Tab-separated table of C-alpha atoms in Angstrom:
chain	number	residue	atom	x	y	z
A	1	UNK	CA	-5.781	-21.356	-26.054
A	2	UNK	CA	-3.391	-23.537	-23.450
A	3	UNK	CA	-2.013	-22.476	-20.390
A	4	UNK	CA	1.592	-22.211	-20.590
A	5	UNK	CA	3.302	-24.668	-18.159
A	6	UNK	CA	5.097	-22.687	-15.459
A	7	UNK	CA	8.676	-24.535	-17.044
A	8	UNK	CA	8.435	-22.363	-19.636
A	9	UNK	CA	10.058	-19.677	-18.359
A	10	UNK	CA	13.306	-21.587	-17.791
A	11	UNK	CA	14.970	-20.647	-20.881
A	12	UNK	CA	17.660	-22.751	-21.943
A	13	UNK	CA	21.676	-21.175	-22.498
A	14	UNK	CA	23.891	-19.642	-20.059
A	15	UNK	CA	21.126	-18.880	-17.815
A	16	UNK	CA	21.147	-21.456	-14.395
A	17	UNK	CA	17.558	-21.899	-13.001
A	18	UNK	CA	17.422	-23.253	-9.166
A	19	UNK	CA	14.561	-23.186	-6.951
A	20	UNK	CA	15.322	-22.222	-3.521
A	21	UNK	CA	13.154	-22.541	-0.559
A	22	UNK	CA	12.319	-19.548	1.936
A	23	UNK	CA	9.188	-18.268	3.887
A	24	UNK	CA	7.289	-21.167	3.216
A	25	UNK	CA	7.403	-21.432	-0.327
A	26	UNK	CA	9.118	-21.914	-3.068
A	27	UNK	CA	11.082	-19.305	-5.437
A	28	UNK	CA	12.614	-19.540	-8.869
A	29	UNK	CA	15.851	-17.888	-9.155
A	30	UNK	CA	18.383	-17.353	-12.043
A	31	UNK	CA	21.710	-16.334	-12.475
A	32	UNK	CA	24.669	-16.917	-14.502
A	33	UNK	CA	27.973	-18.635	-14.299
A	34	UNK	CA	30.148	-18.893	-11.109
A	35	UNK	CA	30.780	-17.188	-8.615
A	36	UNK	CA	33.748	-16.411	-5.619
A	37	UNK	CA	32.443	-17.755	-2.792
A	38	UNK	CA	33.050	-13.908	-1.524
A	39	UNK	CA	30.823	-12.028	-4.088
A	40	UNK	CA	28.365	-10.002	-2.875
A	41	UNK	CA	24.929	-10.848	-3.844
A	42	UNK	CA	22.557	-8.590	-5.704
A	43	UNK	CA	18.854	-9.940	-5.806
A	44	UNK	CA	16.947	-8.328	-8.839
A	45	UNK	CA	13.015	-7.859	-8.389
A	46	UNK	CA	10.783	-7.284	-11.262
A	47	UNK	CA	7.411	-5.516	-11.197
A	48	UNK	CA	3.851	-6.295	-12.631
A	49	UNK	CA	3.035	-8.402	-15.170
A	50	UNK	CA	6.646	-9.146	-15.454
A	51	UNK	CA	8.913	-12.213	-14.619
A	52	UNK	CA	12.948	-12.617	-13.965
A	53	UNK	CA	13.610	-12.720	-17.529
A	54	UNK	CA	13.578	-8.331	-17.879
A	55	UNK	CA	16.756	-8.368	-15.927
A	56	UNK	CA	18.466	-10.554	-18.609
A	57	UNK	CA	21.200	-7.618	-19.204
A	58	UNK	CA	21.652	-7.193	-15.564
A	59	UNK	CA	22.344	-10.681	-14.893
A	60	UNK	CA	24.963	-10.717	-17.477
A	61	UNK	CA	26.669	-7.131	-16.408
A	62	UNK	CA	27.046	-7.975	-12.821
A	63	UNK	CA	28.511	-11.659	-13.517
A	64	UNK	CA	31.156	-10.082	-15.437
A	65	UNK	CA	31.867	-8.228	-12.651
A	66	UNK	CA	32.421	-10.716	-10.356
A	67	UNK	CA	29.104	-9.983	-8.335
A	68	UNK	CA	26.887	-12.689	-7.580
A	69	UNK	CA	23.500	-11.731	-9.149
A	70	UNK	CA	20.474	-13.276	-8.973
A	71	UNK	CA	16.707	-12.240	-11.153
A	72	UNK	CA	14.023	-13.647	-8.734
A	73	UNK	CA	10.061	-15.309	-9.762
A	74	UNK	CA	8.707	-13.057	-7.514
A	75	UNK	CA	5.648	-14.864	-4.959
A	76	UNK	CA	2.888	-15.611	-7.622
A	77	UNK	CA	5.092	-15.265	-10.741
A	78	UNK	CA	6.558	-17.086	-13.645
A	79	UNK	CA	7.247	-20.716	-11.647
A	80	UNK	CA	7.491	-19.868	-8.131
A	81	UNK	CA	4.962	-20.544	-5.947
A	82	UNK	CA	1.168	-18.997	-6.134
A	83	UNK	CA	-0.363	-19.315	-2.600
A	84	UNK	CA	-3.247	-17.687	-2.386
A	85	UNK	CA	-2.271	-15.444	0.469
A	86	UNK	CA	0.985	-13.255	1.208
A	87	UNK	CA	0.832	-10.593	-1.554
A	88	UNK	CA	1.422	-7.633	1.739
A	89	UNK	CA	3.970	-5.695	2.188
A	90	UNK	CA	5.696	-7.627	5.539
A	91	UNK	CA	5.432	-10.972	3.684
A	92	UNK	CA	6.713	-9.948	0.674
A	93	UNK	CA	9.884	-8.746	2.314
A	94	UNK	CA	9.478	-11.686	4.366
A	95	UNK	CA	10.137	-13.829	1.139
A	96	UNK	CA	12.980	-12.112	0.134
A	97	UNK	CA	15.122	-11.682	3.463
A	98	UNK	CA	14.462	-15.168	3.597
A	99	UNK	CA	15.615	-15.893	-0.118
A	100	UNK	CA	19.170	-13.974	0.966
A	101	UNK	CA	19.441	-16.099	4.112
A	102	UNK	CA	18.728	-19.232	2.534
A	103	UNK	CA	21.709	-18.931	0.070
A	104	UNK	CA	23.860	-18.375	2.573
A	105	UNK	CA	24.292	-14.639	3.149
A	106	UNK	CA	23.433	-12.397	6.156
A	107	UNK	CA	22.794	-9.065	3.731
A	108	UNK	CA	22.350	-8.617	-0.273
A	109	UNK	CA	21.739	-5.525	-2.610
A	110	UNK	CA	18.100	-5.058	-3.120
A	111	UNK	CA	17.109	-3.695	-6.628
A	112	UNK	CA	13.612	-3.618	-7.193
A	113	UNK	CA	11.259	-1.985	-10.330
A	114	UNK	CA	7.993	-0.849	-9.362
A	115	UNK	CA	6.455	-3.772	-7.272
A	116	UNK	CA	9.349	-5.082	-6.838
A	117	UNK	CA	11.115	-1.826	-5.448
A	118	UNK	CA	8.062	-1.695	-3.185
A	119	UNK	CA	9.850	-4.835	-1.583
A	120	UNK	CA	12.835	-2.915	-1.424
A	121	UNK	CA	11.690	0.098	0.927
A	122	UNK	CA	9.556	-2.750	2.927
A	123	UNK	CA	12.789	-5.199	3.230
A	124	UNK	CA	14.991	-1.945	4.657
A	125	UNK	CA	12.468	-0.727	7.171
A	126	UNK	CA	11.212	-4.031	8.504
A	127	UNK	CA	15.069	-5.895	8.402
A	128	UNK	CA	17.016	-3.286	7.701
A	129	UNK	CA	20.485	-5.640	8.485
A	130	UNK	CA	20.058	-7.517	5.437
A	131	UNK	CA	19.691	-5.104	3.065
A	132	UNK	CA	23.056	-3.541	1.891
A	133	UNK	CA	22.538	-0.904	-0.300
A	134	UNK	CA	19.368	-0.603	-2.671
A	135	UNK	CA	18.854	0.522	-6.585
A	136	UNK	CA	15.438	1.595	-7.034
A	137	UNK	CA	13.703	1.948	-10.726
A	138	UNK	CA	11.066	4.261	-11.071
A	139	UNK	CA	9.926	2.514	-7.215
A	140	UNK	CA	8.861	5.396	-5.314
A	141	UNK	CA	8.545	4.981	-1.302
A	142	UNK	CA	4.936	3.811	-0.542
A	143	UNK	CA	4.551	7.024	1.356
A	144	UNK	CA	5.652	9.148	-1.201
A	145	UNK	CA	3.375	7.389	-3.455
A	146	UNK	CA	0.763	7.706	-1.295
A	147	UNK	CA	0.965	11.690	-0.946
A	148	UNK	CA	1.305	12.374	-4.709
A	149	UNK	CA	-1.966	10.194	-5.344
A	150	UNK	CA	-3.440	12.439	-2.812
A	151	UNK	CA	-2.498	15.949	-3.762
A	152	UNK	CA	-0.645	15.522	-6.912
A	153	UNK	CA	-2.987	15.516	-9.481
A	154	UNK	CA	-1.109	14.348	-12.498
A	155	UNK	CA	0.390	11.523	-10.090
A	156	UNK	CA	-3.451	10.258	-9.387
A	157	UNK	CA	-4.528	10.334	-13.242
A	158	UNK	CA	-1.217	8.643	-14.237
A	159	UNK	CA	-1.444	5.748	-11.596
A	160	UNK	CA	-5.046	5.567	-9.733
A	161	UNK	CA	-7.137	4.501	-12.540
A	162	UNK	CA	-5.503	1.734	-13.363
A	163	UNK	CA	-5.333	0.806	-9.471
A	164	UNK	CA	-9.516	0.986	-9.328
A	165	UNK	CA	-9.812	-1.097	-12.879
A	166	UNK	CA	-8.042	-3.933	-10.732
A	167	UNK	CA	-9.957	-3.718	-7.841
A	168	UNK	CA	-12.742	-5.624	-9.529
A	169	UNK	CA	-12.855	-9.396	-8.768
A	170	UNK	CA	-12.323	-11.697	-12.112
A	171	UNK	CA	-12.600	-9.438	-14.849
A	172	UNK	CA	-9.152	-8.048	-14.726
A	173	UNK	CA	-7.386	-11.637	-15.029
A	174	UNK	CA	-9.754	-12.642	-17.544
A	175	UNK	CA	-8.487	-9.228	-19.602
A	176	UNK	CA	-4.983	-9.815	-18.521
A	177	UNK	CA	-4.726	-12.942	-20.178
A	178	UNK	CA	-7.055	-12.936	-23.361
A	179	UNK	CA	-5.792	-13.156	-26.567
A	180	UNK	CA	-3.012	-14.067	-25.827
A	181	UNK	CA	-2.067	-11.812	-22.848
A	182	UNK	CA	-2.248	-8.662	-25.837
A	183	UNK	CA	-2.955	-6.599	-22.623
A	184	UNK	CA	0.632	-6.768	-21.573
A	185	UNK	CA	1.835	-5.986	-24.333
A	186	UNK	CA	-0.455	-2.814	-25.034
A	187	UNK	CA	0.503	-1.744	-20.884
A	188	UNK	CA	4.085	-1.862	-22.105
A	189	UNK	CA	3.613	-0.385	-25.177
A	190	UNK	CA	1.888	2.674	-22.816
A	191	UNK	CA	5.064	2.905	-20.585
A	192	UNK	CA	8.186	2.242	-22.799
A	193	UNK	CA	10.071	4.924	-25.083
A	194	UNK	CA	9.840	4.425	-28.984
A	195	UNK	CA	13.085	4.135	-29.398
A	196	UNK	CA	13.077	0.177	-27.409
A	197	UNK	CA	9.615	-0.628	-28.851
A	198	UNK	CA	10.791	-0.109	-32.726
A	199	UNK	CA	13.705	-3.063	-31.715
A	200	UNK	CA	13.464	-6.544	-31.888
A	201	UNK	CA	14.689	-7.046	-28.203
A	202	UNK	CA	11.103	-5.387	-27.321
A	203	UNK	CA	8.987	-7.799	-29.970
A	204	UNK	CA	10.654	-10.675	-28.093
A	205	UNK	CA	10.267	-9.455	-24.639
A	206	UNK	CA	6.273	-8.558	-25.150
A	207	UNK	CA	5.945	-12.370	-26.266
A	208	UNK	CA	7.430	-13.511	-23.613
A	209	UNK	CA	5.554	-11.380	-20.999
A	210	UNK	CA	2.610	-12.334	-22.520
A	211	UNK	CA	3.053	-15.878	-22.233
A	212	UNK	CA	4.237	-16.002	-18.751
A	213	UNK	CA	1.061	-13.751	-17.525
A	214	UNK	CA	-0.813	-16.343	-19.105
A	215	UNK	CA	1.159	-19.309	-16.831
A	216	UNK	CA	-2.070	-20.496	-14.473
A	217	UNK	CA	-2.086	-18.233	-11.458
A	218	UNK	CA	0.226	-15.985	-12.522
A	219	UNK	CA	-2.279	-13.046	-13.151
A	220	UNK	CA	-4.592	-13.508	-10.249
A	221	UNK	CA	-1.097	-13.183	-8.372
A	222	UNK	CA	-0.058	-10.266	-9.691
A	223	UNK	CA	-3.547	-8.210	-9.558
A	224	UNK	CA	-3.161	-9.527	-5.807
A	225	UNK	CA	-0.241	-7.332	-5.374
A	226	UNK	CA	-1.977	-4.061	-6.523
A	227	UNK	CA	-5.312	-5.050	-4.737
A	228	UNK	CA	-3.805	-5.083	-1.352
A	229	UNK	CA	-1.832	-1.681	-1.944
A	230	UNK	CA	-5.140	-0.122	-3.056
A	231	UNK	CA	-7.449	-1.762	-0.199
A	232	UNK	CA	-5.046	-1.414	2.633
A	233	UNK	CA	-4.755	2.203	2.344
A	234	UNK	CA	-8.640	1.806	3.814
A	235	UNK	CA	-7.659	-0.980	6.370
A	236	UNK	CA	-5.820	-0.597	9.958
A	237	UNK	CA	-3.331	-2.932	8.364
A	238	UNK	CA	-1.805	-0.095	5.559
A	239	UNK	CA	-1.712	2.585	8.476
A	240	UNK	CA	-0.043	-0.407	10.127
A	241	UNK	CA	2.043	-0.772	7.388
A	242	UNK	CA	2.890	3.057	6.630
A	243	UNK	CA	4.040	3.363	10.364
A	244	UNK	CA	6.460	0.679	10.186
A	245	UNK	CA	8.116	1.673	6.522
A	246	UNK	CA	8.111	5.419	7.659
A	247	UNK	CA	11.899	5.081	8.985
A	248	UNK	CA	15.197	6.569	6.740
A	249	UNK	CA	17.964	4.556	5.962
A	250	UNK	CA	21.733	5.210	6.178
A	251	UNK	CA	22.556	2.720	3.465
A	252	UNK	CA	23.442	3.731	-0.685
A	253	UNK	CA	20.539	4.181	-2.513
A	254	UNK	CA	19.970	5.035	-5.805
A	255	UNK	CA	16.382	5.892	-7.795
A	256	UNK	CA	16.997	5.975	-11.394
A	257	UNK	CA	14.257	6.674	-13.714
A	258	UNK	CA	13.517	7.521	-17.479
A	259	UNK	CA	12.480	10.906	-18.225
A	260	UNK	CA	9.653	9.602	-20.778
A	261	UNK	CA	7.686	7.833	-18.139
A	262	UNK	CA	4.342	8.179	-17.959
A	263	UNK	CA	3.237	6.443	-14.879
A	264	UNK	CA	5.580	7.380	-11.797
A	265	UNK	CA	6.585	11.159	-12.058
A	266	UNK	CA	10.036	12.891	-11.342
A	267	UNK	CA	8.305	14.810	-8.287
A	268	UNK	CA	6.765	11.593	-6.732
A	269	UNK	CA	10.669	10.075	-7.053
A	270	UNK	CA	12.556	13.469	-5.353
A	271	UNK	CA	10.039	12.927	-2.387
A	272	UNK	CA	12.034	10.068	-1.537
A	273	UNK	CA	14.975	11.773	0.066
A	274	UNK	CA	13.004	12.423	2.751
A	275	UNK	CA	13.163	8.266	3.457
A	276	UNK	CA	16.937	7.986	2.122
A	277	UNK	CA	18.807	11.620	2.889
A	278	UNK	CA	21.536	10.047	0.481
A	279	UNK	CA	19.941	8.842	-1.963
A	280	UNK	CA	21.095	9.298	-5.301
A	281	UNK	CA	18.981	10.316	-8.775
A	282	UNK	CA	19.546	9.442	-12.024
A	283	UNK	CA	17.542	10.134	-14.874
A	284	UNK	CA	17.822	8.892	-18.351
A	285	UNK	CA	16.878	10.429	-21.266
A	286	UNK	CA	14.930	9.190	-24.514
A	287	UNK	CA	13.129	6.100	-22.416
A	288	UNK	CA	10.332	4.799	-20.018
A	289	UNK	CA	9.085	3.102	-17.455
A	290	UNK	CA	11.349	0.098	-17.727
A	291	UNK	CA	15.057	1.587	-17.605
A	292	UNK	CA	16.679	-1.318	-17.073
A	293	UNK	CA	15.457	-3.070	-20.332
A	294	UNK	CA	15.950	0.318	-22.459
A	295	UNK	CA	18.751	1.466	-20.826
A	296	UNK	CA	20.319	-1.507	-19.685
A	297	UNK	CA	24.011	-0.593	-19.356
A	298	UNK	CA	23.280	2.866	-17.389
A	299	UNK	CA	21.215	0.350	-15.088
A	300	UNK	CA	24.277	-2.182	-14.368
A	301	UNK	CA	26.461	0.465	-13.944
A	302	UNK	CA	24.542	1.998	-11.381
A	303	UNK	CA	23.927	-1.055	-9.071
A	304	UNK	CA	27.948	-1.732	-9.833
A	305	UNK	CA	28.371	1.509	-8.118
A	306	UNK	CA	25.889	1.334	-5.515
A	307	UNK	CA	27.514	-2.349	-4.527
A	308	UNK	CA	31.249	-0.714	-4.579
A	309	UNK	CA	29.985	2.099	-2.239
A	310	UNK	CA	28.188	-0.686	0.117
């Protein structure tokens, strides 16, 4: 089967692609319509296996409201860049301070899902002026992660094997992207509620997952992400790393998260007050891991409020 072409995740329709230049390489961004040239900026930041296209709804929402959003290719993903290094924690909040400055703004709303709210507690610890405010989506702190995988044992057999399966060199890319990329799919199928997977939003999501895993690179990239937060934990560069995000934050935060996942647990999520003293929690009934697909409007609302509060 052919490799999709990385242009194929530049839907056509109200959606405006651009590729902007920061930290050495190069992202693609989306976002819709115009803007004031005084809109605050929200940057939206996807997690595994995913690509700019799951915050679609988002995008939408937060144009109508006269904020300037914008879904981001992640390093490695969808048609951005794939260098072959940079998937830590300082450059990946390298890439997106560096996004923010390069369209012109000194600070933007981070909101991040898993991975990508990894790059949200990195981005306010190591530059903490240009992050505003933060939404966070089932994105625990890496410390708080850390602990639960340690002494919270339905934390380590909801998250840790699949952490050691990718560990492997080759293998996991190779069953990331056969058949069509099916493995997304079935990963989702693990983490969402019923009630999105019986819809036809969720049929046309999967296929589009699937074919942007498939994009060449895209799934070495991403297992590159979970291999260094697995191996650093047993390098001097993750102690390195857990010093330097172990610092709280004044600014809004929210964590929202859907009572049916079955990856990140509620207790692994309250820990993070202890990082953000005013951080807010939301949890939304009847869906999964990915809140801001199932949920979508509860999602937009929330980062509308976290912005207004900024």
């Amino acid at each position: 089967m052919n490799q999709p072409d990385p242009s194929t995740v530049r839907y056509p329709g109200q959606w405006i692609h651009r590729d902007i230049h920061a930290n050495g390489i190069r992202f693609h961004v989306v976002e819709v319509g115009e803007h004031a040239p005084d809109a605050p900026l929200v940057v939206l930041l996807h997690g595994f296996a995913d690509f700019w296209y799951s915050w679609r709804h988002q995008l939408e929402a937060l144009a109508r409201s006269g904020v300037r959003a914008i879904a981001v290719d992640l390093r490695g993903y969808g048609d951005s860049d794939k260098p072959p290094r940079g998937y830590d924690g300082w450059t990946l909040a390298g890439d997106i301070v560096g996004l923010v400055r390069a369209l012109g703004y000194p600070h933007a709303t981070f909101v991040g899902h898993a991975d990508g709210g990894l790059v949200c507690w990195a981005g306010v610890a190591l530059h903490p002026r240009s992050v505003r405010s933060m939404v966070l989506i089932n994105a625990p702190h890496p410390i708080s992660l850390r602990r639960a995988v340690l002494k919270d044992s339905a934390q380590r057999a909801a998250l840790l094997p699949h952490f050691v399966r990718y560990q492997v060199p080759l293998r996991p890319e190779r069953l990331l992207t056969r058949r069509g990329g099916i493995a997304v799919q079935e990963l989702m199928s693990t983490r969402a509620g019923a009630e999105w997977q019986r819809t036809d939003d969720f049929t046309d999501t999967t296929a589009k997952m699937r074919s942007a895993i498939r994009i060449p690179g895209a799934a070495h990239s991403a297992l590159e992400y979970q291999r260094w937060a697995f191996r650093s934990q047993f390098r001097a560069e993750g102690r390195r790393f857990m010093d330097a995000v172990d610092v709280r934050t004044s600014i809004p935060v929210a964590q929202i998260s859907g009572d049916l996942d079955p990856y990140v647990l509620p207790t692994t999520l309250d820990r993070d007050r202890h990082w953000a003293p005013g951080l807010t929690r939301r949890t939304v009934r009847d869906v999964g891991h990915y809140v801001h697909q199932e949920a979508p409007d509860v999602v937009s609302e929330e980062i509308l409020r976290v912005v207004r509060e900024s």
